[in-house]
C-alpha positions as a printed Julia matrix, in Angstrom:
283×3 Matrix{Float64}:
 -12.63  56.38   -8.86
 -13.62  53.06   -7.23
 -11.19  51.32   -4.91
  -9.2   48.6    -6.66
 -10.65  45.78   -4.58
 -14.2   46.93   -5.36
 -13.41  47.18   -9.06
 -11.89  43.7    -9.06
 -14.83  42.12   -7.24
 -17.3   43.7    -9.67
 -15.31  42.37  -12.64
 -15.24  38.86  -11.17
 -18.99  38.95  -10.64
 -19.5   40.19  -14.2
 -17.91  37.09  -15.75
 -18.71  34.7   -12.89
 -15.12  33.59  -12.48
 -11.78  34.94  -11.13
 -10.07  34.65  -14.51
  -7.06  36.76  -15.46
  -5.37  36.5   -18.85
  -1.61  36.95  -18.78
  -0.53  38.82  -21.89
   3.14  37.95  -22.41
   3.71  38.31  -26.18
   6.84  36.63  -27.57
   7.47  37.35  -31.23
   8.64  33.85  -32.14
   5.46  32.29  -30.69
   2.99  34.44  -32.61
   0.8   32.79  -35.25
   2.58  32.3   -38.56
  -0.17  34.22  -40.33
   0.38  37.27  -38.11
   4.14  37.26  -38.62
   3.69  36.85  -42.36
   1.36  39.84  -42.54
   3.41  42.11  -40.26
   7.16  41.99  -40.81
   7.86  44.68  -38.19
   7.92  43.17  -34.64
   5.83  45.8   -32.84
   3.2   45.72  -35.59
   2.97  41.92  -35.32
   2.68  42.07  -31.54
   0.0   44.76  -31.83
  -2.1   42.6   -34.14
  -1.68  39.53  -31.94
  -2.44  41.28  -28.66
  -5.51  42.98  -30.07
  -6.79  39.58  -31.16
  -6.12  38.05  -27.76
  -7.8   40.9   -25.88
 -10.9   40.85  -28.06
 -11.17  37.05  -28.0
 -10.69  36.6   -24.27
 -12.5   39.67  -22.88
 -15.96  38.05  -22.61
 -14.51  35.37  -20.33
 -12.02  37.32  -18.2
 -12.27  39.61  -15.2
  -8.76  40.99  -15.65
  -5.77  41.1   -17.93
  -2.18  41.14  -16.73
   0.29  42.86  -19.03
   3.89  41.66  -18.7
   5.68  44.99  -18.96
   9.03  43.48  -19.97
   7.58  42.08  -23.2
   6.82  45.64  -24.31
   9.72  47.5   -22.71
  12.22  45.51  -24.77
  10.96  47.33  -27.89
  11.69  50.77  -26.45
   9.43  53.73  -27.15
   7.27  51.97  -29.78
   6.74  49.06  -27.41
   5.64  51.29  -24.55
   3.37  53.29  -26.84
   1.79  50.02  -27.92
   1.32  48.96  -24.3
  -0.51  52.22  -23.6
  -2.85  51.67  -26.56
  -3.53  48.06  -25.57
  -4.32  49.02  -21.98
  -6.86  51.53  -23.26
  -8.45  48.91  -25.53
  -8.66  46.38  -22.67
 -10.13  48.95  -20.27
 -12.77  49.84  -22.86
 -13.86  46.17  -22.69
 -14.3   46.45  -18.89
 -11.21  44.41  -18.08
  -9.35  45.16  -14.87
  -5.79  46.15  -15.78
  -2.81  44.75  -13.89
   0.68  45.88  -14.84
   3.09  43.05  -14.09
   6.25  45.09  -13.63
   7.46  43.85  -10.21
   8.78  47.28   -9.3
  11.01  47.4    -6.23
  12.66  50.79   -5.79
  12.15  53.34   -3.0
  11.37  57.01   -2.46
  11.21  59.32   -5.44
  11.97  56.44   -7.84
   8.89  54.58   -6.61
   6.84  57.76   -7.01
   7.98  58.03  -10.64
   7.11  54.38  -11.31
   3.7   54.89   -9.68
   2.99  57.99  -11.78
   3.98  56.07  -14.92
   1.62  53.2   -14.06
  -1.25  55.62  -13.46
  -0.54  57.44  -16.74
  -0.52  54.09  -18.51
  -4.02  53.35  -17.22
  -3.24  50.46  -14.87
  -5.55  49.69  -11.98
  -2.94  47.67  -10.08
   0.73  46.76  -10.25
   2.95  43.96   -8.96
   5.67  45.11   -6.54
   8.67  43.69   -4.72
   8.64  44.92   -1.11
  12.14  43.73   -0.23
  13.37  47.29    0.39
  10.62  48.04    2.9
   7.45  50.17    3.19
   8.72  53.03    1.03
   8.91  50.52   -1.82
   5.13  50.07   -1.97
   3.42  53.02   -0.32
   3.83  55.46   -3.27
   1.67  53.18   -5.43
  -1.14  53.18   -2.88
  -0.84  56.96   -2.52
  -1.28  57.21   -6.3
  -4.55  55.28   -6.12
  -3.29  51.95   -7.44
  -3.93  48.5    -6.08
  -0.78  46.49   -5.46
   0.16  42.82   -5.4
   3.2   42.19   -3.22
   5.41  39.24   -4.12
   4.92  36.76   -1.28
   5.26  33.2    -2.66
   6.14  33.08   -6.32
   5.61  30.17   -8.71
   9.18  29.73   -9.98
  10.87  26.58   -8.57
  14.04  28.32   -7.4
  12.06  30.73   -5.2
  12.19  28.06   -2.46
  15.82  28.86   -1.73
  14.8   32.29   -0.4
  11.06  32.29    0.31
  11.12  29.02    2.28
  14.13  30.03    4.38
  13.42  30.16    8.1
  13.8   33.28   10.21
  14.9   33.31   13.85
  11.25  33.52   15.0
  10.33  30.35   13.09
   8.46  32.01   10.23
   9.51  31.54    6.64
  10.49  34.57    4.57
   7.19  34.17    2.69
   5.23  34.19    5.95
   7.07  37.31    7.07
   6.06  39.08    3.85
   2.51  37.77    4.29
   2.29  39.31    7.76
   3.61  42.61    6.43
   1.15  42.54    3.51
  -1.8   41.9     5.84
  -0.81  44.67    8.26
  -0.4   47.2     5.47
  -3.61  46.02    3.83
  -5.73  46.77    6.89
  -5.12  50.48    6.22
  -6.38  50.21    2.63
  -9.75  48.45    2.5
 -12.43  48.81   -0.15
 -16.14  49.05    0.54
 -16.38  45.3    -0.12
 -14.14  44.6     2.88
 -11.22  43.33    0.82
  -7.88  45.08    0.76
  -6.33  47.02   -2.1
  -3.08  45.38   -1.02
  -2.98  41.89   -2.51
  -0.37  39.14   -2.64
   1.23  37.14   -5.42
   0.98  33.47   -4.43
   1.88  30.91   -7.1
  -0.47  28.05   -7.89
   2.52  25.7    -7.77
   3.04  26.58   -4.08
  -0.34  25.4    -2.85
   1.29  23.49    0.02
   1.98  26.84    1.69
  -1.4   28.36    0.93
  -3.21  27.42    4.14
  -0.66  29.23    6.29
  -0.55  32.21    3.95
  -4.35  32.5     3.72
  -4.65  32.39    7.51
  -2.2   35.28    7.68
  -3.87  37.25    4.86
  -7.66  36.78    5.12
  -8.56  40.08    3.38
  -5.93  39.91    0.62
  -6.78  39.12   -2.99
  -4.3   36.47   -4.13
  -2.96  36.99   -7.65
  -2.18  33.39   -8.58
   0.2   32.76  -11.49
   1.38  29.31  -12.53
  -1.99  27.83  -13.56
  -2.06  25.64  -16.65
   1.21  25.48  -18.58
   3.34  25.94  -15.44
   1.67  23.01  -13.7
  -0.86  24.61  -11.35
  -4.19  22.76  -11.16
  -7.75  23.37  -10.06
  -7.02  21.36   -6.92
  -4.2   23.78   -6.08
  -6.55  26.72   -6.47
  -9.19  25.04   -4.32
  -6.64  24.7    -1.52
  -6.04  28.45   -1.63
  -9.74  29.17   -1.2
  -9.79  27.5     2.23
 -13.52  26.89    1.92
 -14.37  30.33    0.53
 -16.14  31.11   -2.74
 -14.09  31.44   -5.93
 -16.0   34.62   -6.74
 -15.66  36.5    -3.45
 -12.65  38.47   -4.66
 -10.01  36.64   -2.63
  -8.4   34.98   -5.67
  -7.53  36.05   -9.2
  -6.03  33.21  -11.21
  -3.72  33.94  -14.13
  -3.2   31.76  -17.19
  -0.95  32.92  -19.99
   0.59  30.36  -22.33
  -2.3   27.88  -22.05
  -4.68  30.57  -23.34
  -2.81  33.02  -25.55
  -0.87  30.28  -27.39
  -3.73  27.78  -27.58
  -3.5   27.65  -31.39
  -1.19  25.73  -33.73
   1.13  27.62  -36.04
  -0.87  26.39  -39.02
  -4.15  27.63  -37.54
  -5.51  30.5   -39.65
  -8.39  31.01  -37.19
  -6.15  31.35  -34.14
  -8.42  33.89  -32.43
 -11.14  31.25  -32.13
  -8.67  28.91  -30.42
  -7.78  31.65  -27.92
 -11.47  32.36  -27.25
 -12.17  28.65  -26.67
  -9.2   28.35  -24.28
 -10.28  31.46  -22.35
 -13.82  30.12  -22.05
 -12.51  26.73  -20.85
 -10.31  28.5   -18.28
 -13.33  30.47  -17.03
 -15.42  27.32  -16.73
 -12.72  25.42  -14.85
 -12.61  28.13  -12.22
 -16.4   28.35  -12.07
 -16.41  24.65  -11.19
 -14.52  25.44   -7.99
C-alpha cells in the first residue's frame, strides 16, 4: 500500500487542488425531498451522503467523514459509514476519518484497527496523552493529523497559553508533530504525520509552518466558519497549493449549498464543490 502522504499528493494532483469535502450529515439539514422520501433517519442520511459523494468527487482530493454523525445512530450508522467509505474510495477519494481519538495503549490499538477495517487512509488524533496516543495508528499503516491549532474560538484559552520556555501550547504540539513526522516520511518527502491547523487561526500559521515544514496541514474552518482564501495563502508561506502541504476542508458551504425547496440539490452541491476547487486553484 502507498504511504499516506504519497496517496494524498497524487489525489491533489489528480484534481489540481487541495480540496477536502467535510461530510457532516445532520438530519434536520437534509433536503426536504430526501426526508420526504426516506422517513427512517439512516436511510435519509444514506441517500444524502451518496448524493454528496457522487456530486463532489470530480472536484475533491479527499473526503473527511465526521465519525460522530454516524456513531450517534449506533450499529446501522456505523454500517452506513463503512459502505460510504467504500463508495468514496471507489471514486479515488482519499479517506480521512475525523474521530479525534485520544486514548493510549491497547485502546489506541483497537481504535486503529477499527479505522483500518473501516477503510480509512488517515485519522484525526488528540496527542494530549503523549506518544502512545498516536503511534498505534502509524503502526497500523494510517496517516494521522494531530490537533495542533483548531478552528473553534474557545481553543485560544488552551492552545495560545504560554509555557515556561516561551512557546505556546500549539507550538509545543507543532514541535512534537514535526519530530515524530521525521520518522514517517513518504517517497514524496512529506510526512505521514500531519497537523490540524484551522483556517481561522492564520495569524499563527507562519510560526507553525516554520516548525512543521514537512507536515500536511488539514485546514478546517474554510467557508461557513469564516476562513478565507487569504488565510490559506498565509499558511502556504510561498509554497504551491498543490505540493501536498495543505488540505483544505469545507463542509457546510458545500454539502448544504442548496435551498430546502431545491429538487435538484445534487447540482447545487456539485457547483459548490467546483467553486471551492477553483478558489483553491487560484492560490
